[in-house]
Every structure is written in C-alpha cells, then in structure tokens.
Coordinates of C-alpha atoms in Angstrom, one line a residue:
X1 CA -47.4 -37.4 32.6
X2 CA -44.3 -37.9 30.7
X3 CA -41.2 -36.2 31.9
X4 CA -40.3 -33.0 29.8
X5 CA -37.0 -30.8 29.6
X6 CA -37.5 -29.4 33.1
X7 CA -36.9 -32.5 34.9
X8 CA -34.0 -33.7 32.5
X9 CA -32.3 -30.4 32.9
X10 CA -32.2 -30.7 36.7
X11 CA -33.7 -27.1 37.4
X12 CA -33.7 -26.9 41.1
X13 CA -32.3 -23.2 41.7
X14 CA -32.8 -19.9 40.2
X15 CA -29.4 -19.8 38.8
X16 CA -30.1 -23.0 36.9
X17 CA -33.2 -21.6 35.5
X18 CA -31.7 -18.5 34.6
X19 CA -28.8 -20.6 32.7
X20 CA -31.5 -22.6 30.5
X21 CA -33.4 -19.4 29.8
X22 CA -30.2 -18.0 28.4
X23 CA -29.3 -21.4 26.5
X24 CA -33.2 -21.5 25.1
X25 CA -33.8 -24.8 26.5
X26 CA -36.8 -24.2 28.6
X27 CA -40.3 -25.1 27.3
X28 CA -42.2 -22.3 26.2
X29 CA -44.3 -21.4 29.1
X30 CA -41.1 -21.8 31.5
X31 CA -39.4 -19.4 29.2
X32 CA -42.5 -16.9 29.7
X33 CA -42.4 -17.3 33.5
X34 CA -38.9 -16.0 33.5
X35 CA -39.4 -13.5 30.8
X36 CA -42.3 -12.3 33.0
X37 CA -40.1 -12.2 36.0
X38 CA -37.5 -10.2 34.3
X39 CA -40.2 -7.7 33.2
X40 CA -41.3 -7.3 37.0
X41 CA -37.9 -7.2 38.2
X42 CA -35.5 -5.7 35.5
X43 CA -32.8 -5.4 38.2
X44 CA -32.6 -9.1 38.1
X45 CA -31.1 -8.8 34.1
X46 CA -27.8 -8.5 35.6
X47 CA -27.1 -12.5 36.0
X48 CA -29.1 -12.8 32.7
X49 CA -26.4 -10.2 31.1
X50 CA -23.6 -12.1 32.6
X51 CA -24.6 -15.5 31.3
X52 CA -25.2 -14.1 27.9
X53 CA -21.6 -12.5 28.0
X54 CA -20.1 -16.1 28.9
X55 CA -22.3 -17.9 26.2
X56 CA -20.8 -15.3 23.8
X57 CA -17.4 -15.8 25.0
X58 CA -17.5 -19.6 24.6
X59 CA -18.6 -19.2 21.0
X60 CA -16.0 -17.0 20.1
X61 CA -13.3 -19.5 21.5
X62 CA -14.9 -22.4 20.1
X63 CA -12.8 -24.0 17.4
X64 CA -13.8 -23.5 14.0
X65 CA -15.7 -26.5 12.0
X66 CA -16.6 -27.1 8.5
X67 CA -20.2 -26.9 7.4
X68 CA -21.9 -30.0 6.0
X69 CA -23.5 -29.4 2.6
X70 CA -22.7 -25.8 2.5
X71 CA -24.1 -24.9 -1.0
X72 CA -27.3 -26.7 -0.1
X73 CA -27.8 -24.9 3.2
X74 CA -27.2 -21.5 1.6
X75 CA -29.8 -22.3 -1.1
X76 CA -32.2 -23.2 1.5
X77 CA -32.0 -20.0 3.2
X78 CA -32.0 -17.8 0.0
X79 CA -35.2 -19.4 -1.0
X80 CA -37.3 -19.4 2.5
X81 CA -39.6 -16.8 3.0
X82 CA -38.8 -13.3 4.1
X83 CA -38.7 -13.2 7.9
X84 CA -41.8 -12.2 10.0
X85 CA -41.4 -8.6 11.1
X86 CA -40.7 -8.2 15.0
X87 CA -44.1 -7.7 16.7
X88 CA -44.7 -4.1 17.8
X89 CA -44.0 -3.3 21.1
X90 CA -46.8 -2.8 23.4
X91 CA -46.8 -0.4 26.3
X92 CA -48.1 -2.2 29.4
X93 CA -51.2 -0.4 30.6
X94 CA -50.6 1.3 34.0
X95 CA -53.1 -0.9 35.9
X96 CA -52.5 -4.4 34.3
X97 CA -51.4 -7.1 36.5
X98 CA -49.8 -9.5 34.2
X99 CA -46.7 -8.9 32.7
X100 CA -46.6 -8.4 28.8
X101 CA -45.1 -11.6 28.0
X102 CA -47.7 -13.6 30.1
X103 CA -50.2 -11.5 28.6
X104 CA -49.4 -12.4 25.2
X105 CA -49.1 -16.3 26.1
X106 CA -52.7 -16.4 27.7
X107 CA -54.6 -13.8 25.6
X108 CA -56.3 -12.0 28.1
X109 CA -55.7 -9.8 31.4
X110 CA -56.1 -10.7 35.0
X111 CA -59.8 -9.5 35.2
X112 CA -60.8 -11.7 32.5
X113 CA -59.4 -15.1 33.9
X114 CA -62.0 -17.8 33.5
X115 CA -61.4 -19.2 37.0
X116 CA -62.6 -22.5 38.2
X117 CA -63.1 -23.0 42.0
X118 CA -60.9 -26.0 43.1
X119 CA -61.1 -25.8 47.0
X120 CA -62.9 -23.1 49.6
X121 CA -60.7 -19.9 48.9
X122 CA -58.8 -21.6 46.1
X123 CA -59.4 -20.8 42.2
X124 CA -57.2 -22.1 39.4
X125 CA -57.2 -21.7 35.5
X126 CA -55.0 -24.5 34.0
X127 CA -54.1 -25.9 30.6
X128 CA -51.4 -28.3 29.3
X129 CA -49.1 -26.5 27.2
X130 CA -45.4 -27.6 25.5
X131 CA -45.8 -30.8 27.7
X132 CA -46.2 -28.7 30.9
X133 CA -49.3 -28.2 33.1
X134 CA -49.7 -24.2 33.0
X135 CA -52.0 -22.4 35.6
X136 CA -52.9 -19.5 37.3
X137 CA -53.7 -19.6 40.6
X138 CA -55.9 -17.2 43.2
X139 CA -55.5 -18.0 46.9
X140 CA -57.6 -16.2 49.7
X141 CA -55.8 -13.8 52.0
X142 CA -54.7 -16.4 55.0
X143 CA -55.5 -19.6 53.4
X144 CA -53.1 -22.6 53.3
X145 CA -52.3 -25.1 50.4
X146 CA -52.4 -28.5 51.9
X147 CA -48.8 -29.6 52.2
X148 CA -47.1 -31.4 49.4
X149 CA -43.9 -32.2 47.5
X150 CA -43.6 -32.8 43.6
X151 CA -42.7 -35.7 41.2
X152 CA -41.4 -33.0 38.8
X153 CA -40.3 -29.6 38.9
X154 CA -42.8 -26.8 39.7
X155 CA -41.9 -23.0 39.0
X156 CA -44.2 -20.4 40.4
X157 CA -44.1 -16.8 39.9
X158 CA -45.7 -14.6 42.2
X159 CA -48.0 -11.8 40.2
X160 CA -49.4 -10.1 43.4
X161 CA -49.9 -10.6 46.9
X162 CA -47.3 -13.3 48.8
X163 CA -47.3 -16.4 50.3
X164 CA -44.7 -18.0 53.1
X165 CA -43.5 -21.6 53.4
X166 CA -40.8 -23.5 55.0
X167 CA -38.5 -21.8 52.6
X168 CA -39.4 -18.0 53.5
X169 CA -41.5 -15.4 51.7
X170 CA -42.3 -15.0 48.1
X171 CA -43.7 -11.9 46.9
X172 CA -44.4 -9.9 43.5
X173 CA -41.9 -11.2 40.8
X174 CA -40.2 -13.8 43.1
X175 CA -40.2 -17.1 41.5
X176 CA -40.5 -20.3 43.7
X177 CA -38.7 -23.4 42.4
X178 CA -39.8 -26.8 43.9
X179 CA -39.0 -30.4 43.1
X180 CA -39.0 -33.7 45.0
X181 CA -36.6 -32.4 47.8
X182 CA -39.0 -29.7 49.0
X183 CA -42.1 -30.6 51.1
X184 CA -43.9 -27.4 51.7
X185 CA -47.4 -25.9 53.1
X186 CA -47.9 -22.3 51.3
X187 CA -50.0 -19.8 53.1
X188 CA -51.1 -16.7 51.3
X189 CA -50.5 -13.7 53.6
X190 CA -53.2 -12.0 55.1
X191 CA -53.5 -8.5 53.6
X192 CA -54.8 -9.4 50.0
X193 CA -55.1 -12.4 47.8
X194 CA -52.0 -14.1 46.3
X195 CA -52.0 -14.4 42.6
X196 CA -49.6 -16.4 40.9
X197 CA -48.7 -18.2 37.7
X198 CA -47.4 -21.9 37.8
X199 CA -45.7 -24.1 35.3
X200 CA -45.0 -27.8 36.3
X201 CA -44.0 -30.9 34.5
X202 CA -45.4 -33.5 37.0
X203 CA -48.3 -34.2 39.6
X204 CA -48.1 -33.2 43.4
X205 CA -48.0 -35.5 46.3
X206 CA -50.1 -34.7 49.4
X207 CA -48.1 -34.8 52.7
X208 CA -48.7 -33.8 55.9
X209 CA -50.7 -35.6 58.8
X210 CA -54.2 -36.9 57.9
X211 CA -55.9 -34.1 60.2
X212 CA -53.8 -31.3 58.7
X213 CA -54.5 -32.3 55.1
X214 CA -58.4 -32.5 55.9
X215 CA -58.3 -28.8 57.5
X216 CA -56.3 -27.7 54.5
X217 CA -58.6 -29.2 51.8
X218 CA -61.8 -27.7 53.5
X219 CA -59.9 -24.4 54.0

C-alpha cells in the first residue's frame, strides 16, 4: 500500500490529528472519524475552536498578495453553476449507535453492517477509500487481538464498549492513534462487545511470542 497524507503529516498525537482536521488536510475517512468523535464528545470541540481562532488570526496577519489573472478567475466564478444547497440536518435517532457523520459515509446503521468473521470472536467490515483502509470492527467481550505494531498510522474511534492496551483504556468516543512506535495488544472489556471504526494507511506487523500469537489468533 502506498503512503498517504496521514504518514507524511506525522500524525502521532490527538493534538496533531485535530490540527490537521482544522487545516483540512486529512483524507476523507479520517476527517469523518474526527467529526464523529466530536459528535460523541462535543466538549472536545474547545481544542478545535482554539485552533480555528489561531488559523483565523494567522490569515488576518498574513501579508497581502496579488491575485494572478484576476479577471479570468472572476469570470470563472460567475460562470460556474450555482452552489449545491447545504444538506438538511438530520436528527440522530435516539437509539443510533453510529454518529451522523459516520452513518453518512457508510450509508447504513450498526444493525445493517455486513460483517465478515475474520477470527473467532472478531468480525470486520472493510473497504478502501481515499488511499486508506477503512473498517468497522466487532470484538467479543474479553477477547484479545494479536499483539502488533504498524507500518503506517492507524486511527481507531470507539463506538461502543471499550478496549484496554499498554497505553490505557479507550471507551466510547475515544480515539486511539498508533504508528510504528506503538506495539500493543488490545483487549476488549468483559461486559460488552467492543465496536470501533478504524482508518489506517499501512499494514500491521504481528509481534509478541509465537505462543501468544497462536493463542490470540485462535481466540
């Protein structure tokens, strides 16, 4: 798989992820992941708002520059088609699991996911989009995924349930950012399945002992 902007931009922290979200430099599925996170945890918009203010101030203080071919650009604007009306705001159903942004991207709700069994206790729905591998994951309560690291960047948004790894706990609305510096073994909590939305731009590399790997693959 070729590298995408997520690798080039060195997204290795939540703050860096939010900065690229505000700058509009994320691939579409990663942008939807962050938008879904903000829908689930609206209090976290404070960082995004602060970054937007900083960018606005930077633009206001930027030196003026002449526009090349001013008349040609104006003519192109006035001859273009009328802008498409903004989409109607849809109220999220009370029992909906997916945030509105994610539901709009995928075109279906949680109960309609065409899951495929990958391992015992682990189901997945995946597709390629905008140079990234996009997937939904369902992990059985208490199940451990094989220890692994990453050859690119992996973003995981927890939609329901939770998992724990060497870095701590990730619950609903939390984002896990992992790259080649992270070697982890996510374990779903025991009270309910862990359902997550993941976006990655590189393959995983299994780590850990052979005995542990076989045990985790069998589940």
